[in-house]
CSV table of C-alpha atoms in Angstrom, one decimal:
chain,number,residue,atom,x,y,z
A,1,MET,CA,230.5,7.8,28.6
A,2,ILE,CA,227.6,5.6,27.7
A,3,ILE,CA,224.1,6.1,29.2
A,4,GLY,CA,221.9,3.0,29.2
A,5,PHE,CA,218.1,2.9,29.6
A,6,ILE,CA,216.5,-0.4,30.6
A,7,GLY,CA,212.9,0.1,29.5
A,8,LEU,CA,212.0,2.8,26.9
A,9,GLY,CA,208.7,4.0,28.3
A,10,ASN,CA,207.3,7.6,28.2
A,11,MET,CA,209.4,8.8,31.1
A,12,ALA,CA,212.6,7.3,29.6
A,13,LYS,CA,211.8,9.1,26.3
A,14,ALA,CA,211.3,12.4,28.2
A,15,MET,CA,214.6,11.9,30.0
A,16,ILE,CA,216.4,11.1,26.7
A,17,GLY,CA,215.0,14.2,25.1
A,18,GLY,CA,216.1,16.3,28.1
A,19,ILE,CA,219.6,14.9,27.9
A,20,LEU,CA,220.0,15.5,24.2
A,21,LYS,CA,218.4,18.9,24.2
A,22,LYS,CA,220.0,20.4,27.3
A,23,LYS,CA,223.3,18.5,27.1
A,24,ILE,CA,223.2,17.8,30.8
A,25,VAL,CA,226.0,15.2,30.3
A,26,SER,CA,228.6,14.6,27.7
A,27,ALA,CA,227.8,11.2,26.3
A,28,GLU,CA,229.4,9.2,23.5
A,29,ASP,CA,226.2,7.2,23.1
A,30,ILE,CA,222.8,6.6,24.6
A,31,ILE,CA,221.6,3.0,24.4
A,32,GLY,CA,218.4,1.4,25.4
A,33,SER,CA,216.2,-1.7,25.5
A,34,ALA,CA,212.5,-2.3,25.3
A,35,ALA,CA,210.1,-5.2,25.4
A,36,THR,CA,209.3,-5.0,21.7
A,37,GLN,CA,211.3,-4.3,18.6
A,38,GLU,CA,208.6,-1.8,17.5
A,39,THR,CA,209.3,0.4,20.6
A,40,ARG,CA,213.1,0.2,20.1
A,41,ASP,CA,212.6,1.2,16.4
A,42,LYS,CA,210.4,4.2,17.3
A,43,VAL,CA,212.8,5.5,19.9
A,44,SER,CA,215.8,5.0,17.7
A,45,GLU,CA,214.1,6.9,14.9
A,46,ALA,CA,213.0,9.7,17.1
A,47,PHE,CA,216.2,10.3,19.0
A,48,GLY,CA,218.9,8.6,16.9
A,49,ILE,CA,220.0,6.4,19.8
A,50,GLN,CA,221.3,2.9,19.6
A,51,THR,CA,219.1,0.0,20.8
A,52,ARG,CA,219.9,-3.5,22.1
A,53,ASP,CA,217.9,-6.7,22.1
A,54,SER,CA,218.1,-7.3,25.9
A,55,ASN,CA,218.5,-5.6,29.2
A,56,ALA,CA,221.6,-7.6,29.9
A,57,GLN,CA,223.3,-6.1,26.8
A,58,VAL,CA,222.5,-2.6,27.9
A,59,ALA,CA,223.8,-3.2,31.5
A,60,LYS,CA,227.0,-4.7,30.1
A,61,GLU,CA,227.8,-1.7,28.0
A,62,ALA,CA,226.6,1.3,30.1
A,63,ASP,CA,228.6,3.5,32.4
A,64,ILE,CA,225.3,5.0,33.8
A,65,LEU,CA,222.2,2.8,33.9
A,66,ILE,CA,218.7,4.2,34.2
A,67,LEU,CA,215.9,1.9,35.1
A,68,ALA,CA,212.4,2.7,33.8
A,69,PHE,CA,209.3,1.8,35.7
A,70,GLY,CA,208.9,-2.0,36.2
A,71,SER,CA,212.4,-2.8,35.1
A,72,VAL,CA,214.5,-5.4,36.9
A,73,LEU,CA,218.3,-5.3,37.6
A,74,ASP,CA,219.5,-8.6,39.0
A,75,ARG,CA,222.9,-9.7,40.4
A,76,GLU,CA,224.0,-11.3,37.1
A,77,MET,CA,223.4,-8.1,35.1
A,78,ILE,CA,225.4,-6.1,37.7
A,79,GLN,CA,228.3,-8.6,37.6
A,80,GLU,CA,228.4,-8.3,33.8
A,81,GLY,CA,228.3,-4.5,34.0
A,82,LYS,CA,232.0,-4.0,34.0
A,83,HIS,CA,231.7,-0.3,33.2
A,84,LEU,CA,228.9,0.6,35.6
A,85,LYS,CA,229.5,3.6,37.8
A,86,LEU,CA,226.0,4.6,38.8
A,87,VAL,CA,222.4,3.0,38.7
A,88,ILE,CA,219.5,5.4,38.7
A,89,GLN,CA,215.9,4.2,39.2
A,90,ASN,CA,213.2,6.7,38.1
A,91,PHE,CA,210.6,5.3,40.5
A,92,VAL,CA,210.2,4.5,44.2
A,93,GLY,CA,211.3,1.3,46.0
A,94,TYR,CA,214.3,-1.0,46.1
A,95,GLU,CA,212.9,-4.4,45.3
A,96,ARG,CA,213.5,-4.2,41.5
A,97,ALA,CA,217.2,-3.9,41.8
A,98,ASP,CA,219.7,-6.1,43.7
A,99,ILE,CA,221.0,-3.5,46.1
A,100,ALA,CA,223.3,-5.9,47.9
A,101,ALA,CA,225.1,-6.6,44.5
A,102,CYS,CA,225.3,-2.9,43.8
A,103,THR,CA,226.9,-2.4,47.2
A,104,GLU,CA,229.2,-5.4,46.8
A,105,TYR,CA,230.6,-4.0,43.5
A,106,GLY,CA,230.8,-0.4,44.7
A,107,ILE,CA,228.1,0.9,42.4
A,108,PRO,CA,226.0,3.7,43.9
A,109,PHE,CA,222.2,3.2,43.6
A,110,CYS,CA,219.6,6.0,43.8
A,111,ASN,CA,215.9,6.2,43.2
A,112,ALA,CA,213.3,8.9,42.6
A,113,ALA,CA,210.9,8.5,45.5
A,114,ALA,CA,209.1,11.8,45.6
A,115,PRO,CA,207.3,11.9,42.2
A,116,SER,CA,205.4,8.7,42.6
A,117,SER,CA,204.8,9.2,46.3
A,118,TYR,CA,202.0,11.7,45.6
A,119,ALA,CA,200.3,9.4,43.2
A,120,VAL,CA,200.4,6.4,45.5
A,121,ALA,CA,199.2,8.4,48.5
A,122,GLU,CA,196.3,9.8,46.5
A,123,MET,CA,195.3,6.2,45.4
A,124,ALA,CA,195.5,5.1,49.0
A,125,LEU,CA,193.2,7.9,50.0
A,126,ALA,CA,190.8,7.1,47.2
A,127,LEU,CA,190.6,3.4,48.4
A,128,ILE,CA,190.0,4.5,52.0
A,129,LEU,CA,187.2,6.9,51.0
A,130,ALA,CA,185.7,4.3,48.7
A,131,SER,CA,185.8,1.7,51.4
A,132,SER,CA,184.5,3.8,54.2
A,133,ARG,CA,181.7,5.3,52.1
A,134,ARG,CA,180.9,2.0,50.3
A,135,ILE,CA,181.1,3.8,47.0
A,136,THR,CA,181.4,0.6,44.9
A,137,ASP,CA,178.4,-0.9,46.6
A,138,CYS,CA,176.4,2.3,45.9
A,139,VAL,CA,177.5,2.3,42.3
A,140,GLN,CA,176.4,-1.3,41.9
A,141,ALA,CA,173.1,-0.5,43.6
A,142,VAL,CA,172.4,2.2,41.0
A,143,ARG,CA,173.4,-0.2,38.2
A,144,ASP,CA,171.0,-2.9,39.6
A,145,GLY,CA,168.1,-0.4,39.9
A,146,LYS,CA,168.1,-0.7,43.7
A,147,TRP,CA,168.7,3.0,44.2
A,148,VAL,CA,165.0,3.8,43.9
A,149,LYS,CA,163.4,0.4,44.5
A,150,GLU,CA,165.2,-1.2,47.4
A,151,TRP,CA,167.4,1.6,48.9
A,152,LYS,CA,168.4,0.8,52.4
A,153,GLU,CA,170.2,3.8,53.9
A,154,ARG,CA,171.6,1.9,56.9
A,155,GLU,CA,173.3,-0.7,54.7
A,156,LEU,CA,174.9,1.7,52.2
A,157,LYS,CA,175.5,5.0,54.0
A,158,GLY,CA,179.1,4.1,55.1
A,159,ARG,CA,180.9,5.7,58.0
A,160,HIS,CA,182.5,9.0,58.9
A,161,LEU,CA,186.3,9.3,58.8
A,162,ARG,CA,186.4,12.6,60.7
A,163,GLY,CA,187.4,12.0,64.3
A,164,GLU,CA,188.7,8.5,63.6
A,165,THR,CA,192.3,7.3,63.9
A,166,ALA,CA,194.4,6.3,60.9
A,167,GLY,CA,197.3,4.0,61.5
A,168,ILE,CA,200.2,4.0,59.0
A,169,LEU,CA,202.6,1.1,59.0
A,170,GLY,CA,205.7,2.5,57.3
A,171,MET,CA,206.3,6.2,57.5
A,172,GLY,CA,208.4,6.9,54.4
A,173,HIS,CA,207.7,9.4,51.6
A,174,ILE,CA,204.3,7.9,50.8
A,175,GLY,CA,203.3,7.7,54.5
A,176,ILE,CA,204.2,11.4,55.1
A,177,VAL,CA,202.1,12.6,52.1
A,178,LEU,CA,199.2,10.3,53.0
A,179,ALA,CA,199.2,11.5,56.6
A,180,GLY,CA,198.7,15.1,55.3
A,181,HIS,CA,195.7,13.9,53.2
A,182,LEU,CA,194.1,12.0,56.1
A,183,GLN,CA,194.5,15.0,58.4
A,184,GLN,CA,192.6,17.1,55.9
A,185,VAL,CA,189.6,14.9,56.2
A,186,GLY,CA,189.8,15.2,60.0
A,187,MET,CA,191.6,12.0,61.0
A,188,THR,CA,194.2,11.6,63.8
A,189,VAL,CA,197.3,9.9,62.4
A,190,ILE,CA,199.5,7.5,64.3
A,191,TYR,CA,202.2,5.3,62.8
A,192,HIS,CA,204.8,2.6,63.3
A,193,ASN,CA,208.2,2.7,61.7
A,194,ARG,CA,211.7,1.3,62.3
A,195,LYS,CA,212.3,4.5,64.2
A,196,PRO,CA,210.2,7.7,64.9
A,197,VAL,CA,210.5,10.4,62.2
A,198,SER,CA,212.1,13.6,63.2
A,199,HIS,CA,209.2,16.0,62.5
A,200,ASP,CA,206.3,14.5,64.4
A,201,GLU,CA,205.3,17.7,66.0
A,202,GLU,CA,205.3,19.6,62.7
A,203,GLN,CA,203.4,16.8,60.9
A,204,ARG,CA,201.0,16.3,63.8
A,205,THR,CA,201.7,12.5,63.8
A,206,ARG,CA,202.5,10.2,66.7
A,207,TYR,CA,204.8,7.2,66.8
A,208,VAL,CA,203.4,4.1,68.6
A,209,PRO,CA,204.6,0.4,68.9
A,210,LEU,CA,203.2,-2.0,66.4
A,211,ASP,CA,200.7,-3.6,68.8
A,212,ARG,CA,199.2,-0.3,69.7
A,213,LEU,CA,199.0,0.7,66.1
A,214,CYS,CA,196.9,-2.3,65.3
A,215,GLY,CA,194.8,-1.9,68.5
A,216,GLU,CA,194.1,1.9,68.2
A,217,SER,CA,193.6,2.3,64.5
A,218,ASP,CA,190.1,2.6,62.9
A,219,VAL,CA,191.8,2.4,59.5
A,220,LEU,CA,195.2,0.7,59.1
A,221,ILE,CA,197.4,1.3,56.0
A,222,ASN,CA,200.4,-0.9,55.2
A,223,ILE,CA,202.9,1.0,53.2
A,224,LEU,CA,206.0,-1.1,54.0
A,225,PRO,CA,208.5,-1.8,51.2
A,226,ALA,CA,208.3,-5.3,49.8
A,227,SER,CA,211.2,-7.3,51.1
A,228,SER,CA,211.9,-10.7,52.8
A,229,SER,CA,211.6,-9.0,56.3
A,230,THR,CA,208.2,-7.5,55.5
A,231,ARG,CA,206.7,-10.5,53.7
A,232,HIS,CA,203.3,-11.6,55.0
A,233,MET,CA,203.0,-8.5,57.3
């Protein structure tokens, strides 16, 4: 069995180390590709794995293919992957791999949604707080010396989030985590999804139609996956 890595970033290196150390699988070879020859050389030297010049070469030889963050797996690579039995993506989303081609050729695809969900939800919360409290405007006022000279509280004090309504468009892993964060600052959370989630009562969230989501939300967060059906939403 050959395990192939497309992209030899830090997470890929950690996974390779885990496979070699714990012997999770019995592999004849581990192969990988990276953007630069320097990275390939470093990984090859550290782990003794074989490297390839291109992603297509790795996909062509591998039995199990692991996509590092930012990697792309297109239809042509899948067609050439005559040995492929499984594709694993170590980050959230589906837009980087041709899922239709994987399905057509009977190759299971799975991703790791949970680890990055927390990071994305935290970043979304940070942006909401920065926007509502006008943090960047306040920072710029300090840098410009206006903090003590021309301070206008009404212009820069921002607004409260407690008691307001947050609307989440797309209640997947990220949406569920973000809903919890927003509730902690005192916001009511409503959402729109393809269908209601099964734990609304437990999560203290409420499903509404799209028009009501836009009409009732004080803060509206779009966390839909990028696809042709969600383009321009």
